[in-house]
Amino acid sequence: MHFKRSYTGLLTYLIVLLCITLPVVIAHGQDSYSIESKVDQLKNGSKVFLVYQVDDQHRADSVVVNHGRFSFKGKLQYPVQARLFLGKNPYVTTHAKGEKMDYLVFYLEPVAMKMQAVDSLKNIKITGSPVNIENKALQAMMAETNKKFDAMDREFRALPQDQQQDKEVRDRFIARENNLMSEVDHVYLDFAKGHPRSYISVIALAYVASRPGMASESAEAYRLLDDKLKNSPLGKTIPLGLAAEEKTQIGKPAPDFEQKTPDGKTVKVSDFKGKYVLVDFWASWCGPCREENPNVVATYKAYKDKGFDVLGVSIDDAARRDAWLKAIEKDGLTWTHVSDLKGWNNEAAKIYGIQSVPANFLIDPTGKIVARDLRGEDLPRMIGELTK
């Protein structure tokens, strides 16, 4: 659910998004939501856009502000991550370089919630929403770790450019980052164990379950979850995450899955038996993925006639379908591409325990995993040795 960087940076962004990038898919007793908002200083006639996604369907609505007030109503069976934008929907109208938008990221759930602020969407306070209250409690538990990430980010950015590009320096920062991510894992576990009836606990465990070395502790926290939460759509995916680490170890048969190409053709991992295939998880919005693409392109061109292939799996969502296709064209990615356009809820990503991108698995002609997360020179070196 994050960017696994080939360099350290944007650490604050990783943590800020930690609780809001996974959609909550938890069955709820109601099937409708309402939002009543009052932001005093919004201009009459300005537009507010509500944007969210349910499974692979992108949904958007807009209303006109009247005396600082605006409202939304709709049908919803379970909570989802949503955004309010002032002025325009950036998924439709791209914002200009350097443009700062007023927006709010929150959980939309099937309840009657109220929003209030003096000056802007970003400063809105929400009442009447248990999910947002619980998320706020988790963020309070994350405060100290967030400060550590911020401090490390500032330290890295203060280095001269040549030191930022130095491999030894970057490796030290990445090691520190991994240690902090371990802290994040345990904060999530502590929250889930202490809040077995919380919607946010399901989100936390859906993330932590497939983190390296966390299966055992996550399984214990999952055991404590309320049965209704276990039986929710997202709750049912947690056992997949718990099993992912074991199933994706080197030497194991690669888990099969099927997804569709942009033109609707169904493709399976097992279709590539008889070749070495790199199952490459990426996204159009992922900077490090795009930086690594030229290396994958060069490796593919060098070895595609020697039994090597690539299967690109995008974790873009439905709103970014066009961006996904443009990235394929712009980066010259001429191999097979698939996605279910469910973002971080991508079914293949769940099976393989993907929580950050770029991520990849190299599968041999018999269907076994022989390597994972090959980057830079490691990728062509290994493919060259295997295809001799």
PDB file of N, CA, C and O in Angstrom, residues 188-189 192-193 200-210 217-219 221-223 225 238 241-242 355:
ATOM      1  N   TYR A 188      -0.067  -0.936  14.586  1.00  0.00           N
ATOM      2  CA  TYR A 188      -1.291  -1.467  13.981  1.00  0.00           C
ATOM      3  C   TYR A 188      -1.787  -2.692  14.744  1.00  0.00           C
ATOM      4  O   TYR A 188      -2.986  -2.841  15.008  1.00  0.00           O
ATOM      5  N   LEU A 189      -0.870  -3.587  15.099  1.00  0.00           N
ATOM      6  CA  LEU A 189      -1.256  -4.775  15.845  1.00  0.00           C
ATOM      7  C   LEU A 189      -1.822  -4.415  17.214  1.00  0.00           C
ATOM      8  O   LEU A 189      -2.834  -4.978  17.645  1.00  0.00           O
ATOM      9  N   ALA A 192      -5.329  -3.160  16.785  1.00  0.00           N
ATOM     10  CA  ALA A 192      -6.274  -4.229  16.459  1.00  0.00           C
ATOM     11  C   ALA A 192      -6.581  -5.101  17.673  1.00  0.00           C
ATOM     12  O   ALA A 192      -7.736  -5.472  17.908  1.00  0.00           O
ATOM     13  N   LYS A 193      -5.550  -5.406  18.454  1.00  0.00           N
ATOM     14  CA  LYS A 193      -5.776  -6.226  19.647  1.00  0.00           C
ATOM     15  C   LYS A 193      -6.632  -5.498  20.676  1.00  0.00           C
ATOM     16  O   LYS A 193      -7.434  -6.118  21.375  1.00  0.00           O
ATOM     17  N   ILE A 200     -11.519  -0.078  11.853  1.00  0.00           N
ATOM     18  CA  ILE A 200     -10.127   0.258  11.553  1.00  0.00           C
ATOM     19  C   ILE A 200      -9.204  -0.915  11.849  1.00  0.00           C
ATOM     20  O   ILE A 200      -8.171  -1.084  11.189  1.00  0.00           O
ATOM     21  N   SER A 201      -9.571  -1.768  12.786  1.00  0.00           N
ATOM     22  CA  SER A 201      -8.759  -2.954  13.070  1.00  0.00           C
ATOM     23  C   SER A 201      -8.712  -3.889  11.876  1.00  0.00           C
ATOM     24  O   SER A 201      -7.693  -4.540  11.617  1.00  0.00           O
ATOM     25  N   VAL A 202      -9.805  -3.985  11.137  1.00  0.00           N
ATOM     26  CA  VAL A 202      -9.822  -4.821   9.943  1.00  0.00           C
ATOM     27  C   VAL A 202      -8.841  -4.261   8.908  1.00  0.00           C
ATOM     28  O   VAL A 202      -8.073  -5.000   8.289  1.00  0.00           O
ATOM     29  N   ILE A 203      -8.856  -2.943   8.724  1.00  0.00           N
ATOM     30  CA  ILE A 203      -7.935  -2.305   7.785  1.00  0.00           C
ATOM     31  C   ILE A 203      -6.492  -2.546   8.224  1.00  0.00           C
ATOM     32  O   ILE A 203      -5.628  -2.890   7.421  1.00  0.00           O
ATOM     33  N   ALA A 204      -6.240  -2.356   9.531  1.00  0.00           N
ATOM     34  CA  ALA A 204      -4.886  -2.530  10.048  1.00  0.00           C
ATOM     35  C   ALA A 204      -4.383  -3.947   9.811  1.00  0.00           C
ATOM     36  O   ALA A 204      -3.262  -4.160   9.345  1.00  0.00           O
ATOM     37  N   LEU A 205      -5.213  -4.931  10.087  1.00  0.00           N
ATOM     38  CA  LEU A 205      -4.785  -6.319   9.927  1.00  0.00           C
ATOM     39  C   LEU A 205      -4.665  -6.713   8.459  1.00  0.00           C
ATOM     40  O   LEU A 205      -3.826  -7.539   8.098  1.00  0.00           O
ATOM     41  N   ALA A 206      -5.503  -6.134   7.606  1.00  0.00           N
ATOM     42  CA  ALA A 206      -5.382  -6.418   6.174  1.00  0.00           C
ATOM     43  C   ALA A 206      -4.027  -5.959   5.659  1.00  0.00           C
ATOM     44  O   ALA A 206      -3.477  -6.540   4.718  1.00  0.00           O
ATOM     45  N   TYR A 207      -3.474  -4.923   6.289  1.00  0.00           N
ATOM     46  CA  TYR A 207      -2.140  -4.450   5.913  1.00  0.00           C
ATOM     47  C   TYR A 207      -1.046  -5.291   6.564  1.00  0.00           C
ATOM     48  O   TYR A 207      -0.140  -5.796   5.898  1.00  0.00           O
ATOM     49  N   VAL A 208      -1.132  -5.487   7.875  1.00  0.00           N
ATOM     50  CA  VAL A 208      -0.042  -6.111   8.618  1.00  0.00           C
ATOM     51  C   VAL A 208       0.082  -7.600   8.318  1.00  0.00           C
ATOM     52  O   VAL A 208       1.183  -8.159   8.346  1.00  0.00           O
ATOM     53  N   ALA A 209      -1.036  -8.267   8.013  1.00  0.00           N
ATOM     54  CA  ALA A 209      -1.039  -9.732   7.889  1.00  0.00           C
ATOM     55  C   ALA A 209       0.018 -10.260   6.938  1.00  0.00           C
ATOM     56  O   ALA A 209       0.617 -11.308   7.188  1.00  0.00           O
ATOM     57  N   SER A 210       0.248  -9.550   5.832  1.00  0.00           N
ATOM     58  CA  SER A 210       1.210 -10.048   4.845  1.00  0.00           C
ATOM     59  C   SER A 210       2.573  -9.379   4.947  1.00  0.00           C
ATOM     60  O   SER A 210       3.432  -9.583   4.090  1.00  0.00           O
ATOM     61  N   GLU A 217       1.767 -13.078  14.788  1.00  0.00           N
ATOM     62  CA  GLU A 217       1.119 -12.088  15.647  1.00  0.00           C
ATOM     63  C   GLU A 217      -0.191 -11.587  15.034  1.00  0.00           C
ATOM     64  O   GLU A 217      -1.167 -11.337  15.744  1.00  0.00           O
ATOM     65  N   SER A 218      -0.202 -11.440  13.710  1.00  0.00           N
ATOM     66  CA  SER A 218      -1.409 -10.985  13.035  1.00  0.00           C
ATOM     67  C   SER A 218      -2.532 -12.011  13.165  1.00  0.00           C
ATOM     68  O   SER A 218      -3.707 -11.660  13.324  1.00  0.00           O
ATOM     69  N   ALA A 219      -2.168 -13.287  13.092  1.00  0.00           N
ATOM     70  CA  ALA A 219      -3.165 -14.346  13.233  1.00  0.00           C
ATOM     71  C   ALA A 219      -3.818 -14.300  14.605  1.00  0.00           C
ATOM     72  O   ALA A 219      -5.033 -14.528  14.742  1.00  0.00           O
ATOM     73  N   ALA A 221      -4.180 -11.583  16.491  1.00  0.00           N
ATOM     74  CA  ALA A 221      -5.069 -10.418  16.510  1.00  0.00           C
ATOM     75  C   ALA A 221      -6.331 -10.692  15.695  1.00  0.00           C
ATOM     76  O   ALA A 221      -7.425 -10.265  16.073  1.00  0.00           O
ATOM     77  N   TYR A 222      -6.168 -11.403  14.606  1.00  0.00           N
ATOM     78  CA  TYR A 222      -7.331 -11.756  13.771  1.00  0.00           C
ATOM     79  C   TYR A 222      -8.290 -12.662  14.540  1.00  0.00           C
ATOM     80  O   TYR A 222      -9.514 -12.524  14.440  1.00  0.00           O
ATOM     81  N   ARG A 223      -7.747 -13.574  15.338  1.00  0.00           N
ATOM     82  CA  ARG A 223      -8.573 -14.486  16.138  1.00  0.00           C
ATOM     83  C   ARG A 223      -9.474 -13.700  17.091  1.00  0.00           C
ATOM     84  O   ARG A 223     -10.610 -14.110  17.372  1.00  0.00           O
ATOM     85  N   LEU A 225     -10.764 -10.739  16.560  1.00  0.00           N
ATOM     86  CA  LEU A 225     -11.731  -9.882  15.876  1.00  0.00           C
ATOM     87  C   LEU A 225     -13.152 -10.383  16.057  1.00  0.00           C
ATOM     88  O   LEU A 225     -13.415 -11.590  16.100  1.00  0.00           O
ATOM     89  N   ILE A 238      -8.125 -11.191   4.953  1.00  0.00           N
ATOM     90  CA  ILE A 238      -7.010 -11.260   5.894  1.00  0.00           C
ATOM     91  C   ILE A 238      -6.345 -12.635   5.899  1.00  0.00           C
ATOM     92  O   ILE A 238      -5.109 -12.728   5.906  1.00  0.00           O
ATOM     93  N   GLY A 241      -3.780 -12.781   3.300  1.00  0.00           N
ATOM     94  CA  GLY A 241      -2.545 -12.106   3.681  1.00  0.00           C
ATOM     95  C   GLY A 241      -1.708 -12.937   4.630  1.00  0.00           C
ATOM     96  O   GLY A 241      -0.482 -12.982   4.526  1.00  0.00           O
ATOM     97  N   LEU A 242      -2.379 -13.618   5.573  1.00  0.00           N
ATOM     98  CA  LEU A 242      -1.661 -14.464   6.525  1.00  0.00           C
ATOM     99  C   LEU A 242      -0.943 -15.607   5.810  1.00  0.00           C
ATOM    100  O   LEU A 242       0.141 -16.024   6.215  1.00  0.00           O
ATOM    101  N   GLN A 355       2.168  -5.038  -0.374  1.00  0.00           N
ATOM    102  CA  GLN A 355       1.809  -3.865   0.404  1.00  0.00           C
ATOM    103  C   GLN A 355       2.591  -2.633  -0.031  1.00  0.00           C
ATOM    104  O   GLN A 355       2.389  -1.552   0.512  1.00  0.00           O
TER     105      GLN A 355
END
